[in-house]
Amino acid sequence: MKNEHFWRNRPVFITGCTGLLGSWMSQALAERGAQVTGLIRDTTPQSHLYRSGTINKITTVRGEIEDYALIERVLNEYEIETVFHLGAQTIVTTANRGPISTFKSNIEGTWNILEASRNVPTVRRIVVASSDKAYGDQKNLPYDESTPLEGRHPYDVSKSCADLLCRCYFETYNLPVCVTRCGNFYGGGDLNYNRIVPGTIRSVYYNENPVIRSDGTFLRDYFYIRDGVESYLHLAEKMDDKRFWGEAFNFSTESPKSVIEIVNDILRIMKSPLKPVVLNQATNEIKDQYLSAQKARKMLNWSPGYAYEEGLKETIEWYRDFFKMQVR
């Protein structure tokens, strides 16, 4: 699936490049010779972007995706050809506490990217990160791309809106935009420890019982971050074909896991005798949510490249190295 030469010398703009997906995306593109410009809001020295040394291989711009003038200037001055819009407020509990800032980041930020791309003629492809949360809570599982976008809580609504904005800009302006909808990314570099994978690994590493906020039965897609990067790149490479413009694609291993399964698998791999503490306190969260990736398999000739266990083992090793470095 890799096309090692496609990205050589191509000008690429990445929003959210210090985040989990953005940091690994920046690394992959820099390694393939792309001219990467990344938007950074906050300095996050523990981000994989910094720890991998990728920060020294890309151009960085300070600012926020809510700043339209900044976005247009960057696309214009760096003659950007490809945009990966990954920047967003991604934490459900944070969105519940602060919906307005989440809406500004996730909705206004998206229309800024789309409008600026419409006005800068060098832009040839835009890939926007939506989410399985954009579908809201649906009875029929797994969700495919024909499932209605019906978010009801702040984060879910922000993703439904951003997703619809992309469709609007394609239908109205024929903008070369595609949307990705993925489940829960996991992998080294996720510093949001209220997420189940990094939070559990950290707890086990420090010999503390891992905590599950829900009742542990919630089913979700878990998608290894390096698989996510390759999926996004694969889609972008296909976008020279205009037939793909305006389309949304689910990417998934199509093997959902419960929260308790994930926790127990981490405990097993890390050879820990600890037991999870189940709080059963989750609110405003969808119980079961997972995706069909048949459209991506058929239209894009796509398939995941990492097995679940393989990705989880690599993730655990990343955090072991990371925590060792922290106590030196």
Coordinates of C-alpha atoms in Angstrom, one line a residue:
M1 CA 0.0 0.0 0.0
K2 CA 3.0 2.4 0.6
N3 CA 4.0 4.7 -2.2
E4 CA 7.4 5.8 -1.1
H5 CA 8.0 8.3 -3.9
F6 CA 4.6 10.0 -4.1
W7 CA 5.3 12.5 -1.4
R8 CA 8.8 13.6 -2.4
N9 CA 9.0 17.4 -2.5
R10 CA 5.3 17.8 -2.2
P11 CA 4.2 20.8 0.0
V12 CA 1.9 19.5 2.8
F13 CA 0.1 21.3 5.5
I14 CA -0.9 19.5 8.7
T15 CA -3.1 20.9 11.5
G16 CA -2.8 19.4 14.9
C17 CA 0.7 18.2 14.2
T18 CA 1.6 17.7 17.9
G19 CA -1.4 15.4 18.5
L20 CA -1.3 11.6 18.3
L21 CA -2.2 11.3 14.6
G22 CA -0.5 14.6 13.6
S23 CA 2.8 13.7 15.1
W24 CA 3.0 10.3 13.4
M25 CA 1.7 11.8 10.1
S26 CA 4.4 14.5 10.2
Q27 CA 7.1 11.8 10.8
A28 CA 5.9 9.6 8.0
L29 CA 5.7 12.5 5.5
A30 CA 9.1 13.9 6.5
E31 CA 10.6 10.5 6.1
R32 CA 9.1 10.3 2.6
G33 CA 10.6 13.6 1.6
A34 CA 7.5 15.9 1.7
Q35 CA 7.9 19.6 2.5
V36 CA 5.8 19.5 5.7
T37 CA 4.4 22.7 7.3
G38 CA 2.7 22.0 10.7
L39 CA 0.3 24.2 12.7
I40 CA 1.1 24.2 16.4
R41 CA -1.0 25.9 19.0
D42 CA 0.7 24.8 22.2
T43 CA 4.2 23.6 22.9
T44 CA 4.0 20.0 23.9
P45 CA 7.6 18.8 24.5
Q46 CA 6.5 15.3 25.4
S47 CA 4.7 14.9 22.0
H48 CA 6.0 12.3 19.6
L49 CA 6.6 15.2 17.2
Y50 CA 9.4 16.4 19.6
R51 CA 10.6 13.0 20.9
S52 CA 11.0 11.6 17.4
G53 CA 13.0 14.6 16.3
T54 CA 10.5 15.3 13.5
I55 CA 10.1 18.9 14.8
N56 CA 13.5 19.6 13.4
K57 CA 12.6 18.3 10.0
I58 CA 9.4 20.3 9.3
T59 CA 8.4 24.0 9.1
T60 CA 6.2 25.0 12.1
V61 CA 3.7 27.8 12.3
R62 CA 2.3 29.1 15.6
G63 CA -1.4 29.8 15.8
E64 CA -4.9 28.4 16.0
I65 CA -7.2 26.9 13.4
E66 CA -9.8 29.5 14.4
D67 CA -7.6 32.2 12.8
Y68 CA -8.7 32.3 9.2
A69 CA -6.2 34.9 8.1
L70 CA -3.3 32.7 9.4
I71 CA -4.6 29.6 7.6
E72 CA -5.0 31.4 4.3
R73 CA -1.5 33.0 4.7
V74 CA 0.1 29.6 5.3
L75 CA -1.6 27.8 2.4
N76 CA -0.6 30.7 0.1
E77 CA 3.0 31.4 1.2
Y78 CA 4.1 27.8 1.4
E79 CA 2.2 26.9 -1.9
I80 CA 0.5 24.0 -0.1
E81 CA -0.8 21.2 -2.4
T82 CA -2.1 18.8 0.2
V83 CA -3.9 19.6 3.5
F84 CA -4.4 17.1 6.3
H85 CA -6.8 18.7 8.7
L86 CA -6.3 16.8 11.9
G87 CA -6.4 19.6 14.5
A88 CA -9.4 19.4 16.8
Q89 CA -10.5 19.2 20.4
T90 CA -10.9 15.5 20.7
I91 CA -11.8 14.6 24.3
V92 CA -15.5 13.9 25.0
T93 CA -15.3 14.9 28.6
T94 CA -13.6 18.2 27.7
A95 CA -16.3 18.9 25.1
N96 CA -19.0 18.3 27.7
R97 CA -17.4 20.8 30.1
G98 CA -16.6 23.4 27.4
P99 CA -18.9 23.0 24.3
I100 CA -18.2 26.5 22.9
S101 CA -14.4 26.1 22.7
T102 CA -15.0 22.7 21.1
F103 CA -17.4 24.1 18.6
K104 CA -15.0 26.9 17.7
S105 CA -12.1 24.5 17.2
N106 CA -13.9 21.7 15.5
I107 CA -16.5 23.5 13.4
E108 CA -15.1 27.0 12.8
G109 CA -11.6 25.5 12.4
T110 CA -12.9 23.2 9.7
W111 CA -14.7 25.9 7.7
N112 CA -11.6 28.0 7.9
I113 CA -9.6 25.2 6.3
L114 CA -12.2 24.6 3.6
E115 CA -12.7 28.3 2.8
A116 CA -8.9 29.0 2.7
S117 CA -8.3 26.0 0.5
R118 CA -11.1 27.2 -1.8
N119 CA -9.3 30.5 -2.2
V120 CA -5.7 29.3 -2.6
P121 CA -5.3 27.7 -6.1
T122 CA -2.3 25.5 -5.2
V123 CA -4.4 23.2 -3.0
R124 CA -5.2 20.0 -4.8
R125 CA -6.4 17.7 -2.1
I126 CA -7.8 18.1 1.4
V127 CA -8.3 15.2 3.8
V128 CA -10.4 16.1 6.9
A129 CA -10.5 13.9 10.0
S130 CA -14.0 13.3 11.1
S131 CA -14.9 10.5 13.5
D132 CA -17.2 7.6 14.1
K133 CA -18.8 9.9 16.7
A134 CA -20.2 11.9 13.8
Y135 CA -22.8 9.2 13.4
G136 CA -24.2 9.6 16.9
D137 CA -26.0 6.8 18.6
Q138 CA -27.5 4.4 16.0
K139 CA -29.3 1.1 16.4
N140 CA -27.9 -0.6 13.3
L141 CA -24.3 -1.8 13.6
P142 CA -21.8 -1.6 12.2
Y143 CA -22.1 1.9 10.8
D144 CA -21.4 2.3 7.1
E145 CA -21.0 5.6 5.2
S146 CA -24.7 5.8 4.5
T147 CA -25.6 5.9 8.2
P148 CA -27.0 9.4 9.0
L149 CA -24.8 11.9 10.8
E150 CA -26.8 12.5 14.1
G151 CA -24.5 13.6 16.8
R152 CA -26.3 14.7 20.0
H153 CA -23.7 15.6 22.5
P154 CA -21.1 18.4 22.1
Y155 CA -18.1 16.4 20.7
D156 CA -20.4 14.2 18.4
V157 CA -22.3 17.3 17.2
S158 CA -19.0 19.1 16.4
K159 CA -17.9 16.2 14.2
S160 CA -21.3 15.8 12.5
C161 CA -21.1 19.5 11.6
A162 CA -17.5 19.4 10.4
D163 CA -18.3 16.4 8.3
L164 CA -21.3 18.1 6.7
L165 CA -19.3 21.2 5.9
C166 CA -16.9 19.1 3.9
R167 CA -19.8 17.8 1.8
C168 CA -21.2 21.3 1.4
Y169 CA -17.9 22.6 0.0
F170 CA -17.6 19.7 -2.4
E171 CA -21.2 20.0 -3.6
T172 CA -21.2 23.8 -3.9
Y173 CA -17.6 24.5 -5.0
N174 CA -16.3 21.1 -6.2
L175 CA -13.6 21.3 -3.6
P176 CA -11.2 18.3 -3.7
V177 CA -12.0 17.1 -0.2
C178 CA -12.4 13.7 1.4
V179 CA -13.5 12.8 4.9
T180 CA -12.1 10.0 7.1
R181 CA -14.2 8.4 9.9
C182 CA -12.2 6.3 12.3
G183 CA -12.8 4.8 15.7
N184 CA -10.5 5.2 18.7
F185 CA -6.8 5.6 17.7
Y186 CA -4.3 4.1 20.0
G187 CA -0.5 4.2 19.9
G188 CA 2.6 5.6 21.4
G189 CA 2.5 9.4 21.9
D190 CA -1.1 9.7 23.1
L191 CA -0.7 11.9 26.1
N192 CA -4.4 12.0 27.0
Y193 CA -4.3 9.6 29.8
N194 CA -8.0 9.6 30.4
R195 CA -8.2 7.5 27.2
I196 CA -8.3 3.8 28.0
V197 CA -5.1 2.6 26.3
P198 CA -2.5 5.1 27.5
G199 CA -4.2 5.4 30.9
T200 CA -4.2 1.7 31.5
I201 CA -0.6 1.3 30.4
R202 CA 0.5 4.1 32.7
S203 CA -1.4 2.7 35.6
V204 CA 0.1 -0.8 35.1
Y205 CA 3.6 0.6 34.6
Y206 CA 3.4 2.4 38.0
N207 CA 1.7 -0.7 39.6
E208 CA -1.7 1.0 40.1
N209 CA -5.0 -0.7 39.4
P210 CA -6.3 0.6 36.0
V211 CA -9.6 2.5 36.2
I212 CA -12.6 2.1 33.8
R213 CA -15.0 5.0 33.9
S214 CA -17.8 3.0 32.2
D215 CA -19.2 -0.4 33.1
G216 CA -16.5 -2.0 30.8
T217 CA -18.9 -3.4 28.3
F218 CA -18.8 -0.6 25.8
L219 CA -17.8 -1.8 22.3
R220 CA -15.5 0.3 20.2
D221 CA -13.2 0.2 17.2
Y222 CA -9.5 0.5 18.2
F223 CA -7.2 1.5 15.3
Y224 CA -3.5 1.5 15.6
I225 CA -2.0 4.9 14.9
R226 CA 0.5 3.8 12.3
D227 CA -2.3 2.1 10.4
G228 CA -4.2 5.3 10.6
V229 CA -1.4 7.3 9.1
E230 CA -1.0 4.8 6.2
S231 CA -4.8 4.9 5.6
Y232 CA -4.8 8.7 5.4
L233 CA -1.9 8.8 3.0
H234 CA -3.4 6.0 0.9
L235 CA -6.6 8.0 0.5
A236 CA -4.8 11.2 -0.3
E237 CA -2.7 9.5 -3.0
K238 CA -6.0 8.3 -4.6
M239 CA -7.4 11.8 -4.9
D240 CA -5.8 12.6 -8.2
D241 CA -8.9 10.7 -9.4
K242 CA -11.8 13.1 -9.1
R243 CA -14.2 10.3 -8.5
F244 CA -13.1 10.2 -4.9
W245 CA -13.7 13.9 -4.2
G246 CA -16.5 14.5 -1.7
E247 CA -16.5 10.9 -0.4
A248 CA -16.3 9.9 3.2
F249 CA -14.5 6.7 4.2
N250 CA -14.6 4.6 7.3
F251 CA -11.3 3.0 8.3
S252 CA -11.5 0.1 10.7
T253 CA -10.1 -3.3 11.5
E254 CA -13.8 -4.4 11.8
S255 CA -13.1 -6.2 15.0
P256 CA -14.6 -4.1 17.9
K257 CA -13.4 -4.7 21.4
S258 CA -15.0 -4.0 24.8
V259 CA -13.2 -1.7 27.2
I260 CA -12.7 -4.6 29.7
E261 CA -11.1 -6.6 26.8
I262 CA -8.6 -3.9 26.1
V263 CA -7.7 -3.5 29.7
N264 CA -7.3 -7.2 30.3
D265 CA -5.2 -7.6 27.1
I266 CA -2.8 -4.8 28.3
L267 CA -2.6 -6.5 31.7
R268 CA -1.8 -9.8 30.0
I269 CA 0.8 -8.4 27.7
M270 CA 2.5 -6.5 30.5
K271 CA 2.3 -9.6 32.7
S272 CA 0.6 -7.8 35.5
P273 CA -1.5 -9.3 38.4
L274 CA -3.4 -6.0 38.8
K275 CA -7.2 -5.9 38.5
P276 CA -9.3 -3.1 36.9
V277 CA -11.5 -0.9 39.0
V278 CA -14.8 -0.4 37.3
L279 CA -16.5 2.9 38.2
N280 CA -19.6 2.7 36.0
Q281 CA -19.8 6.5 35.9
A282 CA -19.6 7.4 32.2
T283 CA -22.2 9.9 31.0
N284 CA -23.2 11.2 27.5
E285 CA -21.3 8.4 25.9
I286 CA -22.6 6.0 23.2
K287 CA -22.6 2.4 24.4
D288 CA -21.7 0.5 21.3
Q289 CA -20.2 2.0 18.2
Y290 CA -18.1 0.4 15.5
L291 CA -17.6 0.7 11.7
S292 CA -17.8 -1.2 8.5
A293 CA -14.8 -0.5 6.2
Q294 CA -16.2 -2.3 3.2
K295 CA -16.3 0.9 1.1
A296 CA -12.6 1.6 1.7
R297 CA -11.7 -2.0 0.9
K298 CA -13.6 -1.9 -2.4
M299 CA -13.2 1.6 -3.7
L300 CA -9.6 2.3 -2.4
N301 CA -8.3 -1.3 -2.4
W302 CA -7.4 -0.7 1.2
S303 CA -6.8 -3.1 4.1
P304 CA -5.3 -2.6 7.6
G305 CA -1.7 -3.4 7.9
Y306 CA -1.3 -4.1 11.6
A307 CA -2.9 -6.9 13.7
Y308 CA -4.5 -5.7 16.9
E309 CA -2.0 -7.6 19.2
E310 CA 1.0 -6.3 17.2
G311 CA -0.1 -2.7 17.5
L312 CA -0.8 -3.1 21.2
K313 CA 2.6 -4.6 21.9
E314 CA 4.3 -1.8 20.0
T315 CA 2.3 0.8 21.9
I316 CA 3.2 -0.7 25.3
E317 CA 6.9 -0.7 24.3
W318 CA 6.7 3.0 23.3
Y319 CA 5.3 3.9 26.7
R320 CA 7.8 1.7 28.6
D321 CA 10.6 3.7 26.9
F322 CA 8.8 6.9 27.5
F323 CA 8.3 6.4 31.2
K324 CA 11.8 5.2 31.7
M325 CA 13.1 8.4 30.2
Q326 CA 10.9 10.5 32.5
V327 CA 12.4 9.2 35.7
R328 CA 16.1 9.7 34.7

